[in-house]
PDB file of C-alpha atoms and ligand atoms in Angstrom:
ATOM      1  CA  MET A 135      -7.610  -5.317  -1.016  1.00  0.00           C
ATOM      2  CA  GLY A 136      -8.214  -1.640  -1.180  1.00  0.00           C
ATOM      3  CA  PRO A 137      -5.988   1.047   1.267  1.00  0.00           C
ATOM      4  CA  GLU A 138      -9.088   1.720   3.255  1.00  0.00           C
ATOM      5  CA  ASP A 139      -9.635  -2.061   4.287  1.00  0.00           C
ATOM      6  CA  LEU A 140      -6.194  -2.655   4.812  1.00  0.00           C
ATOM      7  CA  ALA A 141      -5.379   0.260   7.127  1.00  0.00           C
ATOM      8  CA  GLN A 142      -8.410  -1.368   9.363  1.00  0.00           C
ATOM      9  CA  VAL A 143      -6.672  -4.708   9.684  1.00  0.00           C
ATOM     10  CA  LEU A 144      -3.004  -3.225  10.018  1.00  0.00           C
ATOM     11  CA  ARG A 145      -3.829  -0.958  12.714  1.00  0.00           C
ATOM     12  CA  HIS A 146      -3.963  -3.583  15.210  1.00  0.00           C
ATOM     13  CA  LEU A 147      -0.433  -4.849  14.407  1.00  0.00           C
ATOM     14  CA  THR A 148       2.178  -3.328  16.251  1.00  0.00           C
ATOM     15  CA  CYS A 149       6.049  -3.104  15.638  1.00  0.00           C
ATOM     16  CA  THR A 150       7.708  -3.699  19.128  1.00  0.00           C
ATOM     17  CA  GLY A 151      11.031  -4.977  19.629  1.00  0.00           C
ATOM     18  CA  LEU A 152      12.947  -3.035  16.723  1.00  0.00           C
ATOM     19  CA  ASP A 153      15.841  -4.077  15.938  1.00  0.00           C
ATOM     20  CA  PRO A 154      18.594  -1.153  15.300  1.00  0.00           C
ATOM     21  CA  ASP A 155      19.363  -3.294  11.792  1.00  0.00           C
ATOM     22  CA  LEU A 156      16.073  -3.273  10.634  1.00  0.00           C
ATOM     23  CA  LEU A 157      16.615   0.021   8.390  1.00  0.00           C
ATOM     24  CA  VAL A 158      13.265  -0.075   6.849  1.00  0.00           C
ATOM     25  CA  GLY A 159      10.555  -1.426   8.357  1.00  0.00           C
ATOM     26  CA  TRP A 160       6.372  -1.618   7.436  1.00  0.00           C
ATOM     27  CA  ASN A 161       5.653   1.434   9.167  1.00  0.00           C
ATOM     28  CA  THR A 162       6.455   4.151   6.800  1.00  0.00           C
ATOM     29  CA  GLY A 163       4.540   2.327   3.979  1.00  0.00           C
ATOM     30  CA  ASP A 164       7.421   1.941   2.047  1.00  0.00           C
ATOM     31  CA  ASP A 165       8.355  -0.901  -0.693  1.00  0.00           C
ATOM     32  CA  ALA A 166      10.158  -3.573   1.076  1.00  0.00           C
ATOM     33  CA  GLY A 167      11.994  -4.152   4.407  1.00  0.00           C
ATOM     34  CA  VAL A 168      15.490  -3.474   4.819  1.00  0.00           C
ATOM     35  CA  TYR A 169      17.672  -5.448   7.296  1.00  0.00           C
ATOM     36  CA  ARG A 170      21.543  -4.751   7.859  1.00  0.00           C
ATOM     37  CA  LEU A 171      23.072  -8.012   7.886  1.00  0.00           C
ATOM     38  CA  ARG A 172      26.852  -6.552   7.740  1.00  0.00           C
ATOM     39  CA  GLU A 173      28.459  -2.580   7.740  1.00  0.00           C
ATOM     40  CA  ASP A 174      28.257  -3.429   3.603  1.00  0.00           C
ATOM     41  CA  LEU A 175      25.226  -5.429   3.077  1.00  0.00           C
ATOM     42  CA  ALA A 176      21.570  -5.410   3.604  1.00  0.00           C
ATOM     43  CA  LEU A 177      18.957  -7.720   2.870  1.00  0.00           C
ATOM     44  CA  ILE A 178      15.536  -6.327   0.968  1.00  0.00           C
ATOM     45  CA  LEU A 179      12.345  -8.526   1.826  1.00  0.00           C
ATOM     46  CA  THR A 180       9.270  -8.200  -0.330  1.00  0.00           C
ATOM     47  CA  VAL A 181       6.499 -10.167  -1.444  1.00  0.00           C
ATOM     48  CA  ASP A 182       3.388  -9.467  -3.911  1.00  0.00           C
ATOM     49  CA  TYR A 183       0.855 -11.489  -6.082  1.00  0.00           C
ATOM     50  CA  PHE A 184      -2.473 -10.901  -7.517  1.00  0.00           C
ATOM     51  CA  THR A 185      -5.408 -12.147  -9.818  1.00  0.00           C
ATOM     52  CA  PRO A 186      -4.708 -12.188 -13.646  1.00  0.00           C
ATOM     53  CA  VAL A 187      -4.948  -8.631 -15.238  1.00  0.00           C
ATOM     54  CA  VAL A 188      -4.739 -10.152 -19.166  1.00  0.00           C
ATOM     55  CA  ASP A 189      -5.772 -12.991 -20.612  1.00  0.00           C
ATOM     56  CA  GLU A 190      -2.567 -14.664 -21.774  1.00  0.00           C
ATOM     57  CA  PRO A 191      -0.983 -16.999 -19.085  1.00  0.00           C
ATOM     58  CA  TYR A 192       2.362 -16.038 -20.008  1.00  0.00           C
ATOM     59  CA  ASP A 193       1.885 -12.150 -19.963  1.00  0.00           C
ATOM     60  CA  PHE A 194       0.371 -12.616 -16.615  1.00  0.00           C
ATOM     61  CA  GLY A 195       3.312 -14.669 -15.457  1.00  0.00           C
ATOM     62  CA  GLN A 196       5.679 -11.747 -16.557  1.00  0.00           C
ATOM     63  CA  ILE A 197       3.736  -8.920 -15.459  1.00  0.00           C
ATOM     64  CA  ALA A 198       3.258 -10.236 -11.779  1.00  0.00           C
ATOM     65  CA  ALA A 199       7.308 -11.086 -11.525  1.00  0.00           C
ATOM     66  CA  ALA A 200       8.163  -7.954 -12.836  1.00  0.00           C
ATOM     67  CA  ASN A 201       5.826  -6.355 -10.229  1.00  0.00           C
ATOM     68  CA  ALA A 202       6.856  -8.330  -7.368  1.00  0.00           C
ATOM     69  CA  MET A 203      10.511  -7.640  -8.319  1.00  0.00           C
ATOM     70  CA  SER A 204       9.834  -4.013  -8.811  1.00  0.00           C
ATOM     71  CA  ASP A 205       9.654  -3.563  -4.879  1.00  0.00           C
ATOM     72  CA  VAL A 206      13.514  -4.427  -4.761  1.00  0.00           C
ATOM     73  CA  TYR A 207      14.486  -2.056  -7.416  1.00  0.00           C
ATOM     74  CA  ALA A 208      12.356   0.730  -5.767  1.00  0.00           C
ATOM     75  CA  MET A 209      14.528   0.468  -2.392  1.00  0.00           C
ATOM     76  CA  GLY A 210      17.745   0.974  -4.520  1.00  0.00           C
ATOM     77  CA  GLY A 211      18.626  -2.833  -4.601  1.00  0.00           C
ATOM     78  CA  GLN A 212      19.282  -6.168  -6.677  1.00  0.00           C
ATOM     79  CA  PRO A 213      16.918  -9.199  -6.454  1.00  0.00           C
ATOM     80  CA  LEU A 214      18.636 -12.159  -5.698  1.00  0.00           C
ATOM     81  CA  LEU A 215      16.505 -14.961  -5.049  1.00  0.00           C
ATOM     82  CA  ALA A 216      12.413 -15.742  -5.737  1.00  0.00           C
ATOM     83  CA  LEU A 217      10.032 -18.003  -4.573  1.00  0.00           C
ATOM     84  CA  ASN A 218       6.544 -18.624  -6.466  1.00  0.00           C
ATOM     85  CA  LEU A 219       3.605 -18.281  -4.963  1.00  0.00           C
ATOM     86  CA  ALA A 220       0.624 -19.791  -6.607  1.00  0.00           C
ATOM     87  CA  GLY A 221      -3.321 -20.357  -6.414  1.00  0.00           C
ATOM     88  CA  PHE A 222      -5.105 -22.332  -8.804  1.00  0.00           C
ATOM     89  CA  PRO A 223      -8.263 -24.081  -9.735  1.00  0.00           C
ATOM     90  CA  ALA A 224      -6.640 -27.371 -10.817  1.00  0.00           C
ATOM     91  CA  GLY A 225     -10.096 -29.588 -11.454  1.00  0.00           C
ATOM     92  CA  LYS A 226     -11.598 -26.190 -13.766  1.00  0.00           C
ATOM     93  CA  LEU A 227      -8.682 -25.142 -15.677  1.00  0.00           C
ATOM     94  CA  ASN A 228      -5.809 -27.087 -17.667  1.00  0.00           C
ATOM     95  CA  LEU A 229      -2.749 -27.549 -15.839  1.00  0.00           C
ATOM     96  CA  SER A 230      -0.940 -26.110 -18.738  1.00  0.00           C
ATOM     97  CA  VAL A 231      -2.360 -22.705 -18.173  1.00  0.00           C
ATOM     98  CA  LEU A 232      -0.531 -22.834 -14.675  1.00  0.00           C
ATOM     99  CA  ALA A 233       2.783 -23.949 -16.409  1.00  0.00           C
ATOM    100  CA  GLU A 234       2.651 -21.114 -18.673  1.00  0.00           C
ATOM    101  CA  ILE A 235       1.913 -18.793 -15.466  1.00  0.00           C
ATOM    102  CA  LEU A 236       4.894 -19.976 -13.967  1.00  0.00           C
ATOM    103  CA  ARG A 237       7.339 -20.023 -16.929  1.00  0.00           C
ATOM    104  CA  GLY A 238       6.624 -16.185 -17.604  1.00  0.00           C
ATOM    105  CA  GLY A 239       7.319 -15.845 -13.851  1.00  0.00           C
ATOM    106  CA  GLU A 240      10.653 -17.756 -14.531  1.00  0.00           C
ATOM    107  CA  ASP A 241      11.757 -15.878 -17.429  1.00  0.00           C
ATOM    108  CA  LYS A 242      11.049 -12.728 -15.992  1.00  0.00           C
ATOM    109  CA  ILE A 243      13.289 -13.603 -12.854  1.00  0.00           C
ATOM    110  CA  ARG A 244      16.222 -14.810 -15.050  1.00  0.00           C
ATOM    111  CA  GLU A 245      15.646 -11.891 -16.925  1.00  0.00           C
ATOM    112  CA  ALA A 246      16.464  -9.940 -13.708  1.00  0.00           C
ATOM    113  CA  GLY A 247      19.261 -11.796 -13.298  1.00  0.00           C
ATOM    114  CA  ALA A 248      17.881 -13.586 -10.163  1.00  0.00           C
ATOM    115  CA  LEU A 249      17.625 -17.512  -9.209  1.00  0.00           C
ATOM    116  CA  LEU A 250      14.351 -18.835  -8.797  1.00  0.00           C
ATOM    117  CA  VAL A 251      14.617 -21.415  -5.607  1.00  0.00           C
ATOM    118  CA  GLY A 252      11.291 -22.868  -4.716  1.00  0.00           C
ATOM    119  CA  GLY A 253       7.714 -22.063  -4.207  1.00  0.00           C
ATOM    120  CA  HIS A 254       4.442 -23.075  -2.751  1.00  0.00           C
ATOM    121  CA  THR A 255       1.021 -23.505  -4.539  1.00  0.00           C
ATOM    122  CA  VAL A 256      -2.440 -23.728  -3.102  1.00  0.00           C
ATOM    123  CA  GLU A 257      -5.912 -24.987  -4.595  1.00  0.00           C
ATOM    124  CA  ASP A 258      -7.737 -21.633  -5.571  1.00  0.00           C
ATOM    125  CA  ALA A 259     -10.972 -20.584  -6.737  1.00  0.00           C
ATOM    126  CA  GLU A 260      -9.244 -18.481  -9.327  1.00  0.00           C
ATOM    127  CA  PRO A 261      -5.663 -18.106 -10.295  1.00  0.00           C
ATOM    128  CA  LYS A 262      -3.021 -16.110  -8.168  1.00  0.00           C
ATOM    129  CA  TYR A 263       0.669 -15.578  -9.080  1.00  0.00           C
ATOM    130  CA  GLY A 264       3.410 -13.449  -7.643  1.00  0.00           C
ATOM    131  CA  LEU A 265       7.044 -13.844  -5.633  1.00  0.00           C
ATOM    132  CA  ALA A 266       8.648 -13.592  -2.405  1.00  0.00           C
ATOM    133  CA  VAL A 267      11.857 -11.572  -3.619  1.00  0.00           C
ATOM    134  CA  VAL A 268      14.887 -11.324  -1.431  1.00  0.00           C
ATOM    135  CA  GLY A 269      17.073  -8.752  -3.068  1.00  0.00           C
ATOM    136  CA  LEU A 270      20.326  -7.174  -2.164  1.00  0.00           C
ATOM    137  CA  VAL A 271      21.685  -3.590  -1.147  1.00  0.00           C
ATOM    138  CA  HIS A 272      24.522  -1.576   0.357  1.00  0.00           C
ATOM    139  CA  PRO A 273      23.101  -0.174   3.822  1.00  0.00           C
ATOM    140  CA  GLY A 274      24.385   2.959   2.662  1.00  0.00           C
ATOM    141  CA  ARG A 275      22.716   3.321  -0.381  1.00  0.00           C
ATOM    142  CA  VAL A 276      19.035   2.435   0.287  1.00  0.00           C
ATOM    143  CA  VAL A 277      16.674   4.672  -1.198  1.00  0.00           C
ATOM    144  CA  THR A 278      13.308   4.843   0.758  1.00  0.00           C
ATOM    145  CA  ASN A 279       9.959   6.819   0.090  1.00  0.00           C
ATOM    146  CA  ALA A 280      11.004   9.200   3.023  1.00  0.00           C
ATOM    147  CA  GLY A 281      14.000  11.269   1.892  1.00  0.00           C
ATOM    148  CA  ALA A 282      12.378  13.407  -0.630  1.00  0.00           C
ATOM    149  CA  ARG A 283      13.386  17.104   0.031  1.00  0.00           C
ATOM    150  CA  PRO A 284      11.705  20.560  -1.015  1.00  0.00           C
ATOM    151  CA  GLY A 285      12.709  21.447  -4.373  1.00  0.00           C
ATOM    152  CA  ASP A 286      13.056  18.172  -5.786  1.00  0.00           C
ATOM    153  CA  ASP A 287      11.776  17.132  -9.404  1.00  0.00           C
ATOM    154  CA  LEU A 288       9.304  14.387  -9.419  1.00  0.00           C
ATOM    155  CA  VAL A 289      10.358  11.742 -12.106  1.00  0.00           C
ATOM    156  CA  LEU A 290       8.291   8.840 -13.419  1.00  0.00           C
ATOM    157  CA  THR A 291       9.209   6.134 -15.465  1.00  0.00           C
ATOM    158  CA  LYS A 292       6.512   4.565 -16.998  1.00  0.00           C
ATOM    159  CA  PRO A 293       2.961   5.941 -18.211  1.00  0.00           C
ATOM    160  CA  ILE A 294      -0.132   5.094 -16.151  1.00  0.00           C
ATOM    161  CA  GLY A 295      -3.936   4.159 -17.024  1.00  0.00           C
ATOM    162  CA  ALA A 296      -3.473  -0.132 -16.921  1.00  0.00           C
ATOM    163  CA  GLY A 297      -6.461  -0.334 -14.934  1.00  0.00           C
ATOM    164  CA  VAL A 298      -8.525   0.991 -17.433  1.00  0.00           C
ATOM    165  CA  LEU A 299      -6.817  -0.977 -20.241  1.00  0.00           C
ATOM    166  CA  THR A 300      -7.104  -4.227 -18.395  1.00  0.00           C
ATOM    167  CA  THR A 301     -10.744  -3.523 -17.435  1.00  0.00           C
ATOM    168  CA  ALA A 302     -11.593  -2.257 -21.217  1.00  0.00           C
ATOM    169  CA  LEU A 303      -9.984  -5.743 -22.161  1.00  0.00           C
ATOM    170  CA  LYS A 304     -12.251  -8.120 -19.830  1.00  0.00           C
ATOM    171  CA  LYS A 305     -15.100  -6.507 -21.544  1.00  0.00           C
ATOM    172  CA  ASP A 306     -13.524  -6.898 -24.971  1.00  0.00           C
ATOM    173  CA  GLU A 307     -13.640  -3.177 -25.683  1.00  0.00           C
ATOM    174  CA  ALA A 308      -9.922  -2.734 -26.029  1.00  0.00           C
ATOM    175  CA  PRO A 309      -8.034  -2.179 -29.011  1.00  0.00           C
ATOM    176  CA  PRO A 310      -5.794  -5.174 -29.155  1.00  0.00           C
ATOM    177  CA  GLN A 311      -2.319  -2.792 -30.274  1.00  0.00           C
ATOM    178  CA  ALA A 312      -3.064  -0.897 -26.884  1.00  0.00           C
ATOM    179  CA  VAL A 313      -3.714  -3.945 -25.169  1.00  0.00           C
ATOM    180  CA  GLU A 314      -0.190  -5.171 -26.433  1.00  0.00           C
ATOM    181  CA  GLY A 315       1.424  -1.737 -25.207  1.00  0.00           C
ATOM    182  CA  ALA A 316      -0.053  -1.818 -21.948  1.00  0.00           C
ATOM    183  CA  VAL A 317       1.815  -6.017 -21.390  1.00  0.00           C
ATOM    184  CA  ARG A 318       5.023  -4.412 -22.503  1.00  0.00           C
ATOM    185  CA  VAL A 319       5.199  -1.424 -20.147  1.00  0.00           C
ATOM    186  CA  MET A 320       3.662  -3.543 -16.915  1.00  0.00           C
ATOM    187  CA  ALA A 321       6.120  -6.559 -17.945  1.00  0.00           C
ATOM    188  CA  THR A 322       9.059  -4.203 -18.279  1.00  0.00           C
ATOM    189  CA  LEU A 323      11.576  -4.399 -15.058  1.00  0.00           C
ATOM    190  CA  ASN A 324      12.374  -1.388 -13.147  1.00  0.00           C
ATOM    191  CA  ALA A 325      16.038  -2.205 -13.252  1.00  0.00           C
ATOM    192  CA  ALA A 326      16.772   0.196 -15.692  1.00  0.00           C
ATOM    193  CA  GLY A 327      15.302   3.052 -13.312  1.00  0.00           C
ATOM    194  CA  ALA A 328      17.050   1.445 -10.107  1.00  0.00           C
ATOM    195  CA  GLN A 329      20.576   1.764 -12.125  1.00  0.00           C
ATOM    196  CA  ALA A 330      20.084   4.982 -13.418  1.00  0.00           C
ATOM    197  CA  MET A 331      18.818   6.112  -9.724  1.00  0.00           C
ATOM    198  CA  GLN A 332      21.764   4.729  -8.131  1.00  0.00           C
ATOM    199  CA  ARG A 333      24.483   6.718 -10.452  1.00  0.00           C
ATOM    200  CA  VAL A 334      22.541   9.842 -10.083  1.00  0.00           C
ATOM    201  CA  GLY A 335      21.672   9.958  -6.435  1.00  0.00           C
ATOM    202  CA  VAL A 336      17.954  10.633  -5.449  1.00  0.00           C
ATOM    203  CA  ASN A 337      16.437  11.651  -2.538  1.00  0.00           C
ATOM    204  CA  ALA A 338      13.432   9.403  -2.324  1.00  0.00           C
ATOM    205  CA  CYS A 339      11.829   6.728  -4.839  1.00  0.00           C
ATOM    206  CA  THR A 340       8.840   4.070  -4.740  1.00  0.00           C
ATOM    207  CA  ASP A 341       6.872   1.929  -7.610  1.00  0.00           C
ATOM    208  CA  ILE A 342       3.920   2.970  -9.126  1.00  0.00           C
ATOM    209  CA  THR A 343       1.323  -0.229  -8.427  1.00  0.00           C
ATOM    210  CA  GLY A 344      -1.956  -1.153  -6.774  1.00  0.00           C
ATOM    211  CA  PHE A 345      -2.410   2.414  -4.805  1.00  0.00           C
ATOM    212  CA  GLU A 346      -1.798   4.159  -8.175  1.00  0.00           C
ATOM    213  CA  LEU A 347       0.190   7.607  -8.559  1.00  0.00           C
ATOM    214  CA  LEU A 348      -1.532   9.579  -6.508  1.00  0.00           C
ATOM    215  CA  GLY A 349      -1.603   7.100  -3.644  1.00  0.00           C
ATOM    216  CA  HIS A 350       2.015   6.269  -3.675  1.00  0.00           C
ATOM    217  CA  ALA A 351       2.776   9.987  -3.955  1.00  0.00           C
ATOM    218  CA  ARG A 352       0.972  10.354  -0.979  1.00  0.00           C
ATOM    219  CA  GLU A 353       2.620   7.372   0.890  1.00  0.00           C
ATOM    220  CA  MET A 354       5.851   9.090  -0.102  1.00  0.00           C
ATOM    221  CA  ALA A 355       4.467  12.786   0.719  1.00  0.00           C
ATOM    222  CA  ARG A 356       3.539  11.309   4.294  1.00  0.00           C
ATOM    223  CA  ALA A 357       6.809   9.168   4.947  1.00  0.00           C
ATOM    224  CA  SER A 358       9.241  12.312   3.400  1.00  0.00           C
ATOM    225  CA  GLY A 359       7.226  14.927   5.464  1.00  0.00           C
ATOM    226  CA  VAL A 360       6.666  17.062   2.683  1.00  0.00           C
ATOM    227  CA  GLY A 361       4.323  18.435   0.300  1.00  0.00           C
ATOM    228  CA  LEU A 362       3.809  17.000  -3.297  1.00  0.00           C
ATOM    229  CA  GLU A 363       2.888  19.001  -6.579  1.00  0.00           C
ATOM    230  CA  ILE A 364       1.690  17.247  -9.564  1.00  0.00           C
ATOM    231  CA  ARG A 365       0.952  18.389 -12.849  1.00  0.00           C
ATOM    232  CA  ALA A 366      -1.866  16.436 -14.323  1.00  0.00           C
ATOM    233  CA  ASP A 367      -1.009  17.240 -18.109  1.00  0.00           C
ATOM    234  CA  SER A 368       2.780  16.607 -17.604  1.00  0.00           C
ATOM    235  CA  VAL A 369       1.579  12.866 -16.322  1.00  0.00           C
ATOM    236  CA  PRO A 370       2.364  10.073 -19.348  1.00  0.00           C
ATOM    237  CA  LEU A 371      -0.503   7.454 -20.317  1.00  0.00           C
ATOM    238  CA  LEU A 372      -0.653   4.601 -22.094  1.00  0.00           C
ATOM    239  CA  LYS A 373      -1.875   4.535 -25.384  1.00  0.00           C
ATOM    240  CA  GLU A 374      -5.695   4.777 -25.784  1.00  0.00           C
ATOM    241  CA  ALA A 375      -6.098   5.051 -22.264  1.00  0.00           C
ATOM    242  CA  GLU A 376      -7.625   8.651 -21.959  1.00  0.00           C
ATOM    243  CA  GLU A 377     -10.114   7.360 -24.149  1.00  0.00           C
ATOM    244  CA  LEU A 378     -11.071   4.412 -22.875  1.00  0.00           C
ATOM    245  CA  ALA A 379     -11.347   6.234 -19.496  1.00  0.00           C
ATOM    246  CA  ALA A 380     -13.923   9.153 -21.196  1.00  0.00           C
ATOM    247  CA  ARG A 381     -15.668   5.764 -21.936  1.00  0.00           C
ATOM    248  CA  GLY A 382     -15.956   4.918 -18.021  1.00  0.00           C
ATOM    249  CA  PHE A 383     -13.664   1.534 -17.909  1.00  0.00           C
ATOM    250  CA  PHE A 384     -12.869   1.681 -14.670  1.00  0.00           C
ATOM    251  CA  PRO A 385     -11.623  -0.799 -12.666  1.00  0.00           C
ATOM    252  CA  GLY A 386     -13.305  -0.825  -8.961  1.00  0.00           C
ATOM    253  CA  GLY A 387      -9.852  -0.340  -7.281  1.00  0.00           C
ATOM    254  CA  ALA A 388      -9.848   3.557  -8.972  1.00  0.00           C
ATOM    255  CA  HIS A 389     -13.140   4.163  -7.024  1.00  0.00           C
ATOM    256  CA  LYS A 390     -11.693   2.952  -3.808  1.00  0.00           C
ATOM    257  CA  ASN A 391      -8.430   4.424  -4.031  1.00  0.00           C
ATOM    258  CA  ARG A 392     -10.132   7.973  -4.473  1.00  0.00           C
ATOM    259  CA  ALA A 393     -12.479   7.384  -1.640  1.00  0.00           C
ATOM    260  CA  TYR A 394      -9.424   7.032   0.398  1.00  0.00           C
ATOM    261  CA  PHE A 395      -7.058   9.133  -0.686  1.00  0.00           C
ATOM    262  CA  ALA A 396      -8.877  12.178  -1.813  1.00  0.00           C
ATOM    263  CA  PRO A 397      -8.720  14.015   1.517  1.00  0.00           C
ATOM    264  CA  TYR A 398      -4.749  13.956   0.666  1.00  0.00           C
ATOM    265  CA  VAL A 399      -5.594  15.283  -2.756  1.00  0.00           C
ATOM    266  CA  GLU A 400      -5.874  19.149  -3.596  1.00  0.00           C
ATOM    267  CA  LEU A 401      -7.093  19.396  -7.387  1.00  0.00           C
ATOM    268  CA  ALA A 402      -5.698  23.422  -8.059  1.00  0.00           C
ATOM    269  CA  ARG A 403      -8.809  23.603 -10.752  1.00  0.00           C
ATOM    270  CA  PRO A 404     -11.505  20.974 -10.869  1.00  0.00           C
ATOM    271  CA  LEU A 405     -10.437  18.504 -13.568  1.00  0.00           C
ATOM    272  CA  ALA A 406     -13.012  16.425 -16.003  1.00  0.00           C
ATOM    273  CA  GLU A 407     -13.987  13.043 -13.952  1.00  0.00           C
ATOM    274  CA  HIS A 408     -12.450  10.624 -16.360  1.00  0.00           C
ATOM    275  CA  LEU A 409      -9.013  12.706 -16.075  1.00  0.00           C
ATOM    276  CA  GLU A 410      -9.079  12.611 -12.367  1.00  0.00           C
ATOM    277  CA  LEU A 411      -9.875   9.422 -11.990  1.00  0.00           C
ATOM    278  CA  LEU A 412      -6.963   8.263 -14.144  1.00  0.00           C
ATOM    279  CA  LEU A 413      -4.989   9.514 -11.561  1.00  0.00           C
ATOM    280  CA  PHE A 414      -6.021   7.123  -8.971  1.00  0.00           C
ATOM    281  CA  ASP A 415      -6.173   3.986 -11.235  1.00  0.00           C
ATOM    282  CA  PRO A 416      -4.291   0.916  -9.766  1.00  0.00           C
ATOM    283  CA  MET A 417      -1.151   0.326 -12.307  1.00  0.00           C
ATOM    284  CA  THR A 418      -0.659  -3.137 -11.451  1.00  0.00           C
ATOM    285  CA  SER A 419       2.922  -3.375 -12.487  1.00  0.00           C
ATOM    286  CA  GLY A 420       4.229   0.664 -12.939  1.00  0.00           C
ATOM    287  CA  GLY A 421       7.364   2.417 -13.115  1.00  0.00           C
ATOM    288  CA  LEU A 422       9.552   4.037 -10.210  1.00  0.00           C
ATOM    289  CA  LEU A 423       8.545   7.696  -8.778  1.00  0.00           C
ATOM    290  CA  MET A 424      11.527   9.474  -7.846  1.00  0.00           C
ATOM    291  CA  ALA A 425      12.059  12.798  -5.760  1.00  0.00           C
ATOM    292  CA  VAL A 426      15.840  13.719  -7.557  1.00  0.00           C
ATOM    293  CA  PRO A 427      17.452  17.091  -6.684  1.00  0.00           C
ATOM    294  CA  SER A 428      16.766  19.226  -9.248  1.00  0.00           C
ATOM    295  CA  SER A 429      20.624  19.837 -10.121  1.00  0.00           C
ATOM    296  CA  ARG A 430      20.223  16.067 -11.036  1.00  0.00           C
ATOM    297  CA  THR A 431      17.483  15.690 -13.118  1.00  0.00           C
ATOM    298  CA  ALA A 432      18.924  16.115 -16.088  1.00  0.00           C
ATOM    299  CA  ALA A 433      21.609  13.866 -15.558  1.00  0.00           C
ATOM    300  CA  LEU A 434      18.645  11.289 -14.657  1.00  0.00           C
ATOM    301  CA  LEU A 435      16.752  11.834 -17.671  1.00  0.00           C
ATOM    302  CA  GLU A 436      19.650  11.316 -19.823  1.00  0.00           C
ATOM    303  CA  ALA A 437      20.997   8.313 -17.999  1.00  0.00           C
ATOM    304  CA  PRO A 438      21.931   5.999 -20.806  1.00  0.00           C
ATOM    305  CA  GLU A 439      19.671   3.080 -19.012  1.00  0.00           C
ATOM    306  CA  LEU A 440      16.571   5.277 -18.655  1.00  0.00           C
ATOM    307  CA  SER A 441      16.420   8.167 -21.606  1.00  0.00           C
ATOM    308  CA  THR A 442      15.207   5.402 -24.247  1.00  0.00           C
ATOM    309  CA  ARG A 443      12.158   5.013 -22.025  1.00  0.00           C
ATOM    310  CA  ARG A 444      11.183   8.518 -22.376  1.00  0.00           C
ATOM    311  CA  PRO A 445      10.840   9.231 -18.017  1.00  0.00           C
ATOM    312  CA  ALA A 446       9.058  12.490 -17.289  1.00  0.00           C
ATOM    313  CA  VAL A 447       9.010  15.021 -14.840  1.00  0.00           C
ATOM    314  CA  ILE A 448       5.598  15.235 -13.401  1.00  0.00           C
ATOM    315  CA  GLY A 449       5.841  17.996 -10.679  1.00  0.00           C
ATOM    316  CA  ARG A 450       8.111  18.713  -7.734  1.00  0.00           C
ATOM    317  CA  VAL A 451       8.188  18.682  -3.869  1.00  0.00           C
ATOM    318  CA  ARG A 452       6.941  21.404  -1.728  1.00  0.00           C
ATOM    319  CA  GLU A 453       7.386  22.418   1.482  1.00  0.00           C
ATOM    320  CA  GLY A 454       4.161  21.618   2.525  1.00  0.00           C
ATOM    321  CA  PRO A 455       1.438  21.105   3.633  1.00  0.00           C
ATOM    322  CA  ALA A 456       3.259  17.823   4.771  1.00  0.00           C
ATOM    323  CA  GLY A 457       1.178  14.948   3.427  1.00  0.00           C
ATOM    324  CA  ILE A 458      -0.515  16.765   0.881  1.00  0.00           C
ATOM    325  CA  ILE A 459      -0.488  16.250  -2.886  1.00  0.00           C
ATOM    326  CA  LYS A 460      -1.618  19.457  -5.332  1.00  0.00           C
ATOM    327  CA  VAL A 461      -2.609  18.091  -8.352  1.00  0.00           C
ATOM    328  CA  LEU A 462      -2.024  21.219 -10.941  1.00  0.00           C
TER     329      LEU A 462
HETATM  330 CO1   CO B  99       5.823  -0.775  -4.294  1.00  0.00          CO
HETATM  331 CO1   CO B 100       4.407  -4.458  -3.358  1.00  0.00          CO
HETATM  332 CO1   CO B 101       9.059 -27.092   4.144  1.00  0.00          CO
END
């Protein structure tokens, strides 16, 4: 669902009876819940599932699982256990399709060093797949989206533009090589980014998924009480994303995201329509966006886990106005 509809529904929930051991609840729009079990151990809980974004069932399974576990990495944790969540039109599609989706997911779970312990599948009009994930983190090492400080650099660990590529794919207009590249990026675990940020020490982190770069950046700015500045020309794009964006292959989610988040975004200068919309393009399974003290930026970019993935400095944290993203 788009952010506008979701906000309508979620405002009816109240967080009453908060427990002091609930370190991160849902009220800061963070990636996962974090609950302290002991002085040296906290649980991370998160769930994510969606409809297919690519044609190959195995690839879809990998992407959905990588995305679900990404919220654990975004909190600085390590996935421990996973449960499959699936919907499938059993009478309409061959069961081998579901088997391939689950195989893709299981391979990713294993790659993450986590354990698949069960799941739940329902009849559904179209396939859906994802995971509920339990992860672990030291309570003192939780990385929230609320710790960004003025002067921090903003580092992004994966290119954006997957929504444009998968929309073009559905219309048979995406070059196969570009699709392959997008699948590889979306299926890549955010484990390396999580390890690097734990070693170097960052102030805040979130992952870039359905609410796209500016939406997730806005959540970080709001939760941290700071402003952010993003340089549009420093944001890495997937191959062919700009060309396909210029031809108008945007998913409906990009327009919904822009409608909802535009009031929090200030453009320093008008951007070409397609370039602006790209910043609102749902990424499905994107990278980590980190706010890192500028004295540690070089160490983060050169961290052995991360350096080969070409992380990019895309902007910085400003004093204010709080919750506002300036796009240069
Ligand atoms: Co997230
Ligand atoms: Co999520
Ligand atoms: Co039961």
